[in-house]
Coordinates of C-alpha atoms (C1' of nucleotides) in Angstrom, one line a residue:
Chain A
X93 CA -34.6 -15.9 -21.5
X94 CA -33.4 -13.7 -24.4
X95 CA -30.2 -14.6 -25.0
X96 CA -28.7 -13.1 -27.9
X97 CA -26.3 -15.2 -29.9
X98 CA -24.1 -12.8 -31.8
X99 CA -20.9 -14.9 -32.0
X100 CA -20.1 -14.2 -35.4
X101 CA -19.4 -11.0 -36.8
X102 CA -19.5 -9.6 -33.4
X103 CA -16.2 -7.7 -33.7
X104 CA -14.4 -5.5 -30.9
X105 CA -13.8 -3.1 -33.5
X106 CA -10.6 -2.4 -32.2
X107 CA -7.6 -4.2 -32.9
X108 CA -7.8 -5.2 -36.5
X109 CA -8.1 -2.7 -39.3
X110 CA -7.6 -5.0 -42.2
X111 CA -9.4 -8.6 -41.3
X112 CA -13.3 -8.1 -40.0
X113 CA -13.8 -12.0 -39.5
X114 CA -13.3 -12.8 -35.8
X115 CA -9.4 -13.9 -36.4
X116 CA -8.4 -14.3 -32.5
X117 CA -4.5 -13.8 -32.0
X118 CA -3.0 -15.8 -29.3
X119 CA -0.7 -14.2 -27.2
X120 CA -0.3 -15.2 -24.2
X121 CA 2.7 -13.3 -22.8
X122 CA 0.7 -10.1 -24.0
X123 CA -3.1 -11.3 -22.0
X124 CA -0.5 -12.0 -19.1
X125 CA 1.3 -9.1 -18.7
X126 CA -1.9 -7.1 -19.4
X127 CA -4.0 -8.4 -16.2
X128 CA -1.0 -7.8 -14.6
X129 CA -0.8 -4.4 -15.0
X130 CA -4.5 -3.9 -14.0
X131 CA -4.4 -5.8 -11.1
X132 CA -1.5 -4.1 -9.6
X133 CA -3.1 -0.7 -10.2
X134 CA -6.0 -2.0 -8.8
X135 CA -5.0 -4.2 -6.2
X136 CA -2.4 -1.1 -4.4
X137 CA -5.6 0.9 -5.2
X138 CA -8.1 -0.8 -3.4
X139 CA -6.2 -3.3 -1.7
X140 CA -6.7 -7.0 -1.9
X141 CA -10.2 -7.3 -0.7
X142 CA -11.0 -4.1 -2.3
X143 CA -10.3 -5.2 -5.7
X144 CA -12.8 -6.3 -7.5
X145 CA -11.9 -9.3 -10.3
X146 CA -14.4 -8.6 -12.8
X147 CA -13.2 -5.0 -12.1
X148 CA -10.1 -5.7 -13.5
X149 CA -11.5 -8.0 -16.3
X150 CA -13.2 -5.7 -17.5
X151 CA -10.2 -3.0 -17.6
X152 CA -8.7 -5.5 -19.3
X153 CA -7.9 -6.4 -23.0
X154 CA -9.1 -9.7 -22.3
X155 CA -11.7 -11.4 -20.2
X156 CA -12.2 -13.0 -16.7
X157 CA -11.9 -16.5 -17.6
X158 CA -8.0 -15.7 -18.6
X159 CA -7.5 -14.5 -14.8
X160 CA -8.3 -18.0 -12.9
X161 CA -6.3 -19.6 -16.4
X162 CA -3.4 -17.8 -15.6
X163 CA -3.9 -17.0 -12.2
X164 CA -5.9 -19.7 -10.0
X165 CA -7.6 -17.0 -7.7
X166 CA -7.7 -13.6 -6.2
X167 CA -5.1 -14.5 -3.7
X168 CA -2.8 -15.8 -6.1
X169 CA -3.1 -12.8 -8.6
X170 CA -2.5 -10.6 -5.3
X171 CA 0.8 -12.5 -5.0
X172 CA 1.8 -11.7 -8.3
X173 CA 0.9 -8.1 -8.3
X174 CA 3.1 -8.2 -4.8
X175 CA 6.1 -9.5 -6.4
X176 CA 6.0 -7.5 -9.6
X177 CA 5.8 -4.4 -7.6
X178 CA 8.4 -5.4 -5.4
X179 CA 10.4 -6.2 -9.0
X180 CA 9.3 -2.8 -10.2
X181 CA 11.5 -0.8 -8.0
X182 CA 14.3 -3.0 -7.7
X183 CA 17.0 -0.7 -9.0
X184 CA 20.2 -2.6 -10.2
X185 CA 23.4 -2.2 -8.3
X186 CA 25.7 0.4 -9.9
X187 CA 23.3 2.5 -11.2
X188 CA 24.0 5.3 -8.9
X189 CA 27.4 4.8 -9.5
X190 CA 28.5 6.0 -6.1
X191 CA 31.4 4.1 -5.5
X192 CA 33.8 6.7 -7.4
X193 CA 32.2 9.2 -5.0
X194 CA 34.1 9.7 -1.2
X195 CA 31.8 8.4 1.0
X196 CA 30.3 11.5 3.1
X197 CA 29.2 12.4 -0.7
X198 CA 28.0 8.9 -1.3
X199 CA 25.9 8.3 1.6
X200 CA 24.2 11.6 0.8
X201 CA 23.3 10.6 -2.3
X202 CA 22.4 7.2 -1.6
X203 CA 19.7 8.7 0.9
X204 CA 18.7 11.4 -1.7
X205 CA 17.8 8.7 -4.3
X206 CA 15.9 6.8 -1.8
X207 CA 13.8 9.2 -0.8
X208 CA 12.9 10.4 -4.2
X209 CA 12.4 6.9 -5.0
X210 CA 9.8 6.2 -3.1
X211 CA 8.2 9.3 -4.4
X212 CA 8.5 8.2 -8.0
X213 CA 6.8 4.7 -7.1
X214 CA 3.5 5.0 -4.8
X215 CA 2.0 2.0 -5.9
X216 CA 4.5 0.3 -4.5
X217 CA 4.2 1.9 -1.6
X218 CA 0.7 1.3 -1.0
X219 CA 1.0 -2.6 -2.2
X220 CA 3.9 -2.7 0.9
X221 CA 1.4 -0.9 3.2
X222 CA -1.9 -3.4 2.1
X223 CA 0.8 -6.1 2.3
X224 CA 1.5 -5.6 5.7
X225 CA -2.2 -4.9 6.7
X226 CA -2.4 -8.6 5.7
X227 CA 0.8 -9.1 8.3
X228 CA 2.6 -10.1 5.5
X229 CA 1.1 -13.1 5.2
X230 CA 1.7 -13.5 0.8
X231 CA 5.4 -11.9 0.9
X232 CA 6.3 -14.6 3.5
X233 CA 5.4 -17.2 0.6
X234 CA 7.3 -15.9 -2.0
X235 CA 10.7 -16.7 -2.0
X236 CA 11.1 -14.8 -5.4
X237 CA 10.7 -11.4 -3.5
X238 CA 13.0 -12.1 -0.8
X239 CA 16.0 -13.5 -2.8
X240 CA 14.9 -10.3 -4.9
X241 CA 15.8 -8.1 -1.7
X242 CA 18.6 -9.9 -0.4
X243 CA 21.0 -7.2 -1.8
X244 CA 19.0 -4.4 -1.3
X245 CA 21.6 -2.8 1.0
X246 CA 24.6 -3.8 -0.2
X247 CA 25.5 -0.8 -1.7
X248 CA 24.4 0.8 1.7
X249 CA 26.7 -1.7 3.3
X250 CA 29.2 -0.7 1.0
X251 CA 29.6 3.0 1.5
X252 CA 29.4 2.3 5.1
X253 CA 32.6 0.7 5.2
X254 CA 34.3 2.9 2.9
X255 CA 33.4 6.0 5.3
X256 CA 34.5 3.9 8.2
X257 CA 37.6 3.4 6.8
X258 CA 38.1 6.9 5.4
X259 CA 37.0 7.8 8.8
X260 CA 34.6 10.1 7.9
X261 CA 31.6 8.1 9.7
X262 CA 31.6 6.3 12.8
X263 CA 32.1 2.6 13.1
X264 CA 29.6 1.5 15.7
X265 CA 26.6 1.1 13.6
X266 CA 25.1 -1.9 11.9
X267 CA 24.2 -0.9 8.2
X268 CA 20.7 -2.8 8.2
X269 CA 19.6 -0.6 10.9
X270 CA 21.0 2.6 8.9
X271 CA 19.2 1.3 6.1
X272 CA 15.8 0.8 8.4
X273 CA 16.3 4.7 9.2
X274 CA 16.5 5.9 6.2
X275 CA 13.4 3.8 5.2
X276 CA 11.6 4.3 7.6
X277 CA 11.5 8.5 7.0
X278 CA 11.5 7.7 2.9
X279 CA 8.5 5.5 3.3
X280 CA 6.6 7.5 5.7
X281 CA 6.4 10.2 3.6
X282 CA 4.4 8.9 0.9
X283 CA 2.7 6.3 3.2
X284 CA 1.4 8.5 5.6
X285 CA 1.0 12.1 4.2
X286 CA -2.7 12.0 3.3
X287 CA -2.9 11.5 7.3
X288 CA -0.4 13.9 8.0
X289 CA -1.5 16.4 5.6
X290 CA -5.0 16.6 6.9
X291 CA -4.6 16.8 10.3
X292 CA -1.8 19.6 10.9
X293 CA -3.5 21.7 7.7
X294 CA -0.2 21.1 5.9
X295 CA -0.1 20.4 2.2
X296 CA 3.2 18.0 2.7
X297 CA 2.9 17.0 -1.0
X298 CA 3.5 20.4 -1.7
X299 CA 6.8 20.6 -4.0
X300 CA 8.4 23.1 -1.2
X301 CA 7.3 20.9 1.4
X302 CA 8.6 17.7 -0.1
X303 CA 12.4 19.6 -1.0
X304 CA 12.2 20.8 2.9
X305 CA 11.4 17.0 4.3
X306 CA 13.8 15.5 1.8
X307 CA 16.5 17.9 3.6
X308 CA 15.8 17.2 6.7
X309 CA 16.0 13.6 5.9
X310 CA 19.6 13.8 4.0
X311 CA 20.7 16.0 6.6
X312 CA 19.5 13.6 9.8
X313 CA 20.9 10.8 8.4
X314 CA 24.1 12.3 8.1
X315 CA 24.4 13.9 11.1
X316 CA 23.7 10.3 12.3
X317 CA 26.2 8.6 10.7
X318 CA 29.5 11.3 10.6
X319 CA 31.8 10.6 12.9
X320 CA 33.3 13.4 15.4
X321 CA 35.5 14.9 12.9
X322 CA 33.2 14.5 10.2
X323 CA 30.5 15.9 12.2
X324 CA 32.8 19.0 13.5
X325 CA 33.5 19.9 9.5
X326 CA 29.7 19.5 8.3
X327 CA 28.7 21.7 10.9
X328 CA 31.0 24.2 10.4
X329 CA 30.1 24.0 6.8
X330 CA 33.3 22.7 5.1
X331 CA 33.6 20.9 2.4
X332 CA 34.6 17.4 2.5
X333 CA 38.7 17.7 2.8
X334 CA 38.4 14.6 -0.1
X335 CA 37.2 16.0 -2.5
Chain B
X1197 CA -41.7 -22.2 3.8
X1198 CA -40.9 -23.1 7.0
X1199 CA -40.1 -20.7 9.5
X1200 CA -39.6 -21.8 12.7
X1201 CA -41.0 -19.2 15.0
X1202 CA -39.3 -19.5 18.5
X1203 CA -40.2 -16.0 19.5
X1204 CA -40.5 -16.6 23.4
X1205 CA -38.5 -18.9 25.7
X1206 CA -35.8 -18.5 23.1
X1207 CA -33.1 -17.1 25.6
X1208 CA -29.5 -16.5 24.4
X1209 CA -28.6 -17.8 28.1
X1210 CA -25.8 -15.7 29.0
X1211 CA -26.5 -12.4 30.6
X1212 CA -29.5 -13.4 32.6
X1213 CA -28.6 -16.2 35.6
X1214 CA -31.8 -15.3 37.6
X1215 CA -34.5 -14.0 35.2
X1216 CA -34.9 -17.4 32.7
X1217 CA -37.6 -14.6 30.9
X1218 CA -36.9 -12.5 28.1
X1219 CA -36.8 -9.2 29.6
X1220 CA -34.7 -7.1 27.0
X1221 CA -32.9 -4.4 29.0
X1222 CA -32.6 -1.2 27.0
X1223 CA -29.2 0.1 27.6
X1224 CA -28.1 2.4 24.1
X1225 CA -24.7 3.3 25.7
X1226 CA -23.6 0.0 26.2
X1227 CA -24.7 -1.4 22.9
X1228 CA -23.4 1.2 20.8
X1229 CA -19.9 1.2 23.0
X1230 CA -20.5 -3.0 22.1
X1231 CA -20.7 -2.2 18.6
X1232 CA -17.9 0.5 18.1
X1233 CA -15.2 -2.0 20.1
X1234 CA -15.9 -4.9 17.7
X1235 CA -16.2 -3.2 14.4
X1236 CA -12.9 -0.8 15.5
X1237 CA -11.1 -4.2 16.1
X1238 CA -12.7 -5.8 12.6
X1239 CA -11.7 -2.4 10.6
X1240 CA -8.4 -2.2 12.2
X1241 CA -7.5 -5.8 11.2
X1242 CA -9.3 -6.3 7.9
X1243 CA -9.5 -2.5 6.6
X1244 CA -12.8 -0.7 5.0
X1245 CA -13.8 -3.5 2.3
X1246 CA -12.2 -6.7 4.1
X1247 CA -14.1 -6.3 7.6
X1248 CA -18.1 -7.9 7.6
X1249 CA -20.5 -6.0 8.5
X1250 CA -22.0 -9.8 9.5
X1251 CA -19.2 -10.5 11.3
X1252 CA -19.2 -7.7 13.3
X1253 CA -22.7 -8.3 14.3
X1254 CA -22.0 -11.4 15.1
X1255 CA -19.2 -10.8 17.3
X1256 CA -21.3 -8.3 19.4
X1257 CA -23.9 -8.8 21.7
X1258 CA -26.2 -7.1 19.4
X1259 CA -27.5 -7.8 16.6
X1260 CA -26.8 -6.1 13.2
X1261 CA -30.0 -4.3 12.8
X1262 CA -28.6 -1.9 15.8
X1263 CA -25.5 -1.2 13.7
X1264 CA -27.9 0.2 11.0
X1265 CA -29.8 1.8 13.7
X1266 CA -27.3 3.5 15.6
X1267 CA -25.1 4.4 12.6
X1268 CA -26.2 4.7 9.3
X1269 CA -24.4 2.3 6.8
X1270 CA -20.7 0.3 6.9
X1271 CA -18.6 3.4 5.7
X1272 CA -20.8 5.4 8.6
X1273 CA -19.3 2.9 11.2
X1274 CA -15.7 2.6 9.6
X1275 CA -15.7 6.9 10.0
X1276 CA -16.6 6.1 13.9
X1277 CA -14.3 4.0 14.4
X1278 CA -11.1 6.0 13.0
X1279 CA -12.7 8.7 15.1
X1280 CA -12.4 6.5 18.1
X1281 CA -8.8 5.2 17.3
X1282 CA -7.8 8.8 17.1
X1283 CA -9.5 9.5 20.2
X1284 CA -8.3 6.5 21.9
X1285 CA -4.1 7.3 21.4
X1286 CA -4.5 11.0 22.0
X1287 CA -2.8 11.8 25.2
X1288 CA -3.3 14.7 27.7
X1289 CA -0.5 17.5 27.8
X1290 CA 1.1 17.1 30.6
X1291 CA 0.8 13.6 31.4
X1292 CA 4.2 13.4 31.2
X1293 CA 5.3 16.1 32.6
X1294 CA 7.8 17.1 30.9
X1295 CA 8.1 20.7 31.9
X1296 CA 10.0 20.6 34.5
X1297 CA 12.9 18.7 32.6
X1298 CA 15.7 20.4 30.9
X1299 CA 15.4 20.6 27.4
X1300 CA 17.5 17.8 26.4
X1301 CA 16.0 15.7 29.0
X1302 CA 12.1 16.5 27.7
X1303 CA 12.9 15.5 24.1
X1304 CA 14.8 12.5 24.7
X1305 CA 11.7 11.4 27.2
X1306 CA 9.4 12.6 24.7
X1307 CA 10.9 10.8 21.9
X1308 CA 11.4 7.4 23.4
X1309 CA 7.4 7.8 24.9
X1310 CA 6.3 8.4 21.4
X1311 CA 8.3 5.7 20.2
X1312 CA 6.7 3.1 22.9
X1313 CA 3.2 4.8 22.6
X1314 CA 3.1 3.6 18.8
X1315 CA 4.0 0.3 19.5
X1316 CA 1.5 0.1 22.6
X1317 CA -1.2 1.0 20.0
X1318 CA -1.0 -0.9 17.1
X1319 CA -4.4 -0.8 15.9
X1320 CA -4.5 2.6 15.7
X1321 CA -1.6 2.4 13.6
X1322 CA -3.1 0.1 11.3
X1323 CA -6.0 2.5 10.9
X1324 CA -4.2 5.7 10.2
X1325 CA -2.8 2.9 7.2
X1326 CA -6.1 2.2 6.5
X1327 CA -7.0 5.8 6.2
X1328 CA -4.3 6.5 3.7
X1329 CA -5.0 3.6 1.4
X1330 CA -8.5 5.7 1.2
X1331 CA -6.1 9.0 0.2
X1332 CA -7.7 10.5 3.6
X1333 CA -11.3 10.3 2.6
X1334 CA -12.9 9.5 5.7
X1335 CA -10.7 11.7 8.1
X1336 CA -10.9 14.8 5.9
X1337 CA -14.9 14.5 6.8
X1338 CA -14.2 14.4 9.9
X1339 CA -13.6 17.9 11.9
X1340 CA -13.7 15.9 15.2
X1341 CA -10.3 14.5 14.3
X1342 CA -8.9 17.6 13.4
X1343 CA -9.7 19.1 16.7
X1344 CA -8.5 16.8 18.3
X1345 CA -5.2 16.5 17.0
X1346 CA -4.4 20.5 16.2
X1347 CA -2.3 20.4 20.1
X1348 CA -0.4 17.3 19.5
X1349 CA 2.4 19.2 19.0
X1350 CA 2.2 21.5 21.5
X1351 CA 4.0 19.9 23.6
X1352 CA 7.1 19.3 21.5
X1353 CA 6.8 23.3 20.5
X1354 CA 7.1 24.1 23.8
X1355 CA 10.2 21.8 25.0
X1356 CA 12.0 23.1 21.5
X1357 CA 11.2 27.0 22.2
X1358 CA 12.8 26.3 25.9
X1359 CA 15.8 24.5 23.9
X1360 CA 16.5 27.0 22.0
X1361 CA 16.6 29.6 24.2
X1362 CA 18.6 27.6 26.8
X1363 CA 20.9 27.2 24.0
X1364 CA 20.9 23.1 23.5
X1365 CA 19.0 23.2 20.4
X1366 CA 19.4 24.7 17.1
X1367 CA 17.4 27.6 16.4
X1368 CA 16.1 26.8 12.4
X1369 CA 13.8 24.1 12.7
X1370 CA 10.1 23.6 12.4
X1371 CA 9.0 22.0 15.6
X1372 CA 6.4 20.5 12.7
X1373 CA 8.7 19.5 10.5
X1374 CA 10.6 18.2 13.5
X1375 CA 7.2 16.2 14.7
X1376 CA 7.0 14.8 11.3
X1377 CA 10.7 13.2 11.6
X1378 CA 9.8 11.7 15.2
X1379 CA 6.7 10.8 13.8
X1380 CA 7.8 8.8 10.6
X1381 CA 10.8 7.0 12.5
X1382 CA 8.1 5.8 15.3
X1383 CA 5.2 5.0 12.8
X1384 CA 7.5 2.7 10.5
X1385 CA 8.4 0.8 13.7
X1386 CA 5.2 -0.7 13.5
X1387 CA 3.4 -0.1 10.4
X1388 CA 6.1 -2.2 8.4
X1389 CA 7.4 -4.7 11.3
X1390 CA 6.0 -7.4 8.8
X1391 CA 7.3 -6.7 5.1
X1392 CA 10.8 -5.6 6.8
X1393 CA 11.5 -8.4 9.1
X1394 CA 10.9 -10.5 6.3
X1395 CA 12.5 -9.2 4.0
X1396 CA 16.0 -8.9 6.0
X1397 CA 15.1 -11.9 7.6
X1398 CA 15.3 -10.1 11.0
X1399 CA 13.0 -10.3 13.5
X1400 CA 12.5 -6.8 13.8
X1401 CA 9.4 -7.1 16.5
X1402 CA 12.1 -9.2 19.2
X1403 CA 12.3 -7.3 22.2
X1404 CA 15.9 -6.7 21.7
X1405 CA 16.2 -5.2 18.4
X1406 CA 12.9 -2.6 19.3
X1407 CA 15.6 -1.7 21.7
X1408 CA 18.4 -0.7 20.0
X1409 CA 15.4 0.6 17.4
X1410 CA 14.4 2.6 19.9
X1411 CA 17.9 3.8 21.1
X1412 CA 18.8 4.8 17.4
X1413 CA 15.6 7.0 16.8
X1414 CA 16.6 8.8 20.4
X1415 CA 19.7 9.8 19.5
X1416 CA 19.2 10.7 15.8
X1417 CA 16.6 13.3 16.7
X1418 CA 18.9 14.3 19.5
X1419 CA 21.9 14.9 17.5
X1420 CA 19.5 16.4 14.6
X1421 CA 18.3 19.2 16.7
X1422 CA 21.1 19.9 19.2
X1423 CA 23.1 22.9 18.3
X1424 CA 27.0 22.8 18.0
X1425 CA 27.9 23.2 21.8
X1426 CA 25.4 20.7 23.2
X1427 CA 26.5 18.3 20.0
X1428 CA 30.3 18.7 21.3
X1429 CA 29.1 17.5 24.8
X1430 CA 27.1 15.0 23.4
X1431 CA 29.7 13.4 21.4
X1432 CA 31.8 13.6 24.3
X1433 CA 29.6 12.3 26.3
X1434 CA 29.5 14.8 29.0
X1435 CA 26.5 15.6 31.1
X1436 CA 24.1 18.3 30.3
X1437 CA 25.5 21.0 32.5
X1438 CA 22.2 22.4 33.6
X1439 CA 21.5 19.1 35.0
Chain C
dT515 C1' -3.3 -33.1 -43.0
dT516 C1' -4.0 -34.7 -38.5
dC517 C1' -4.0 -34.2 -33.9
dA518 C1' -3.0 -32.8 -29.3
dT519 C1' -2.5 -29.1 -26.4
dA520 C1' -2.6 -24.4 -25.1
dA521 C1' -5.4 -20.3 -25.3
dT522 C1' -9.6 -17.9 -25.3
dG523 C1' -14.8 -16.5 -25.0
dT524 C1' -19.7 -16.9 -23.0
dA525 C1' -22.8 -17.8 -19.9
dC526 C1' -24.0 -19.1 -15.6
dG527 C1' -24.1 -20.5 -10.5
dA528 C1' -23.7 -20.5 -5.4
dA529 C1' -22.5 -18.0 -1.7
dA530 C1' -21.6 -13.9 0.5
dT531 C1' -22.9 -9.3 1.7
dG532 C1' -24.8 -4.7 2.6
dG533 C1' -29.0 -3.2 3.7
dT534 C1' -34.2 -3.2 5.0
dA535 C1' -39.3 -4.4 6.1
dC536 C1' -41.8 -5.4 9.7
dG537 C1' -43.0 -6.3 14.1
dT538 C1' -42.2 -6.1 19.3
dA539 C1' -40.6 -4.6 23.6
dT540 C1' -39.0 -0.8 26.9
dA541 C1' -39.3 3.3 29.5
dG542 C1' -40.4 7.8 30.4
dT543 C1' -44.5 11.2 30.7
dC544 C1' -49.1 12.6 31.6
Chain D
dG1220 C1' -52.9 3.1 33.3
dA1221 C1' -52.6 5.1 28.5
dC1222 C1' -49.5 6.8 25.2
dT1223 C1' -45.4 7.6 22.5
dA1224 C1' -40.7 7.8 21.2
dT1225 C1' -36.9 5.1 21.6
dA1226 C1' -34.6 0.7 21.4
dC1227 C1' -34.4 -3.7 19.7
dG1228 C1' -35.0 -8.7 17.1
dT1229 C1' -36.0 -11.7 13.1
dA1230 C1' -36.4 -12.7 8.7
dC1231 C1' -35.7 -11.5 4.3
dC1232 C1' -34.1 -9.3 -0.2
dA1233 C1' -31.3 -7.6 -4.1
dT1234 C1' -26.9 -7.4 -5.7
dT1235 C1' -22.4 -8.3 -5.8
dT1236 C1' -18.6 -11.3 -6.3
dC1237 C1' -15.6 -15.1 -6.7
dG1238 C1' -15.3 -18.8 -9.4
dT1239 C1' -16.6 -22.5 -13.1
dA1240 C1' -18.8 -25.4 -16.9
dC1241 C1' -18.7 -25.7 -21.5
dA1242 C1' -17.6 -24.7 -26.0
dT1243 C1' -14.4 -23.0 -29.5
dT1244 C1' -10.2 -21.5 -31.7
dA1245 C1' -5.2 -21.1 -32.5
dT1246 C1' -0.7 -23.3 -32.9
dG1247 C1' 2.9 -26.2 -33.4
dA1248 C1' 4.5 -31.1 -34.0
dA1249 C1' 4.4 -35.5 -36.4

DNA sequence: TTCATAATGTACGAAATGGTACGTATAGTC
DNA sequence: GACTATACGTACCATTTCGTACATTATGAA
């Protein structure tokens, strides 16, 4: 039963230059946002039974006992991690600023960010994918996430109807399920290419792969959504008579 | 110490309805076929770290000392079972027989069977998930899934050589490239049902809405790969002429 | 200054969990 | 029937892992 009792001058050595007595700084907002950020990396590493707590303690600035203060338990800090990824990528409205651009021009855009977006954020990805291992059990109790996404495709919606009413797209399709398409090929391809990659011997990460894919994505959904005119001018290759 | 030693007479009193005796019956096939469909069904619905090897035992008619006998350790068993998954989805060329179909015909059928053969296999979906939140790990040690999987694409090479040479489909694209698109649309379908439907508040899993799911995917590959004349028809809404 | 409350650190515990030691039974071969 | 390799069962162990008891310090208000 050694137990050595080196409370005092037991110093991490790390954050304070000046005082050597054990001066402890409160700072709550900063040992929050700190466990945060390692339990989201390790959470959409390892998932939520994967993760390990005193894993992430110990990755952190602080200690375990400030997870369960903040955080009552695993499940709860998974939550959090779920929603702050979810926040993460939550790009604002406007920020394209596509609505100055005619809508064939728009759309293609639109799908070109999205696709890259996902790129730019696998983490997120992954928490999505972990999340729905769990059958979405934790995102169906947090209200914060949905309200979050509630205008997620309103600046989908938005371009739809200006290109119906330009008359550039056709006007029999629901934007939700355009938006579903365009996820769905965007998400798949960082979800799924170790998969992929592996069995057809084909590095899709590659940076020539990924430009190829994206293309084919732009390009699918627009062929999807032009209407007969539209469609007649893109494949003929001329440019958009707008702009 | 005590240990209650109820070696004989201790029957589990299900298999046997005449013998009251313990007479083991040795039968390795069945108990490592009883050990692979439990711990493919635990792994698929808990993933690499949340399924038990414990739980697995128990749910088998075995014990867990055979799961250690037969295969090695947990990630030994996990590996078996992705094996099996694979092995359990992979259908034989030319069960559909699609062949004799014009080309148009063959890739619509082939589409909307892919489509419905994700959905009919769920599990196997959530393992190939699975898989990639381990980056691919496990299946890159694998060479039996490889080999398995190197002519699932045959069959879509073969309908898109025969469309372009009929003159329905466009002659620049990869029929893997082309797989991946199919691919991502159908695996989405099911891999993020949860997250998305709540999200949009949508019940994206209703029988109806997998329809006109279903009916989008169709005709966005369709319209991707048909080439100008069949588009113009298609748009149109003519018949296939060949037909 | 006093005092209450929020914030933090250390050590520890109970249960879960992957894996194994050890012994027994089965079945095919000679 | 004797023998041996394979198949199988029970109890157990070492470690990991989530979570907490308990003590201490910081901070702001009265």
């Amino acid at each position: 039963m050694t137990i050595l009792n080196n409370k005092t001058q037991q110093s991490s050595g790390r954050q304070g230059v000046t005082s050597r007595k054990r001066t402890r700084k409160n700072d709550p907002e900063r040992v929050r946002a700190d466990i945060m950020r390692v339990a989201t990396r390790e959470f959409s590493e390892k998932g939520l039974s994967g993760a390990r707590i005193d894993e992430i303690a110990e990755k952190t600035q602080t200690s375990k006992r400030m997870i369960y203060y903040y955080f009552q338990d695993k499940e709860t800090l998974y939550l959090r991690a779920l929603e702050q990824s979810y926040q993460a990528v939550r790009h604002k409205e406007g920020e394209l600023d596509l609505d100055h651009l005619p809508p064939v021009d728009a759309l293609a855009r639109l799908v070109a960010f999205t696709f890259g977006h996902h790129i730019s954020h696998p983490d997120f990805i992954r928490m999505v994918m972990i999340e729905n291992i769990h059958h979405g059990r934790y995102l169906g109790q947090s209200e914060f996430i949905q309200s979050l996404n509630a205008g997620a495709i309103e600046e989908l919606e938005r371009i739809y109807r200006r290109g119906v009413t330009s008359g550039d797209f056709r006007d029999d399709l629901d934007p939700l399920e355009l938006h579903w398409l365009i996820s769905a090929l965007s998400f798949f391809n960082v979800s799924n290419q170790y998969t992929f990659s592996h069995i057809f011997n084909w590095d899709q990460a590659a940076p020539d792969n990924q430009k190829i894919l994206q293309g084919h994505v732009i390009d699918m959904v627009m062929r999807y959504v032009l209407s007969r005119e539209a469609m007649l001018r893109h494949l003929d290759g001329q440019p958009d008579p707008q702009a």
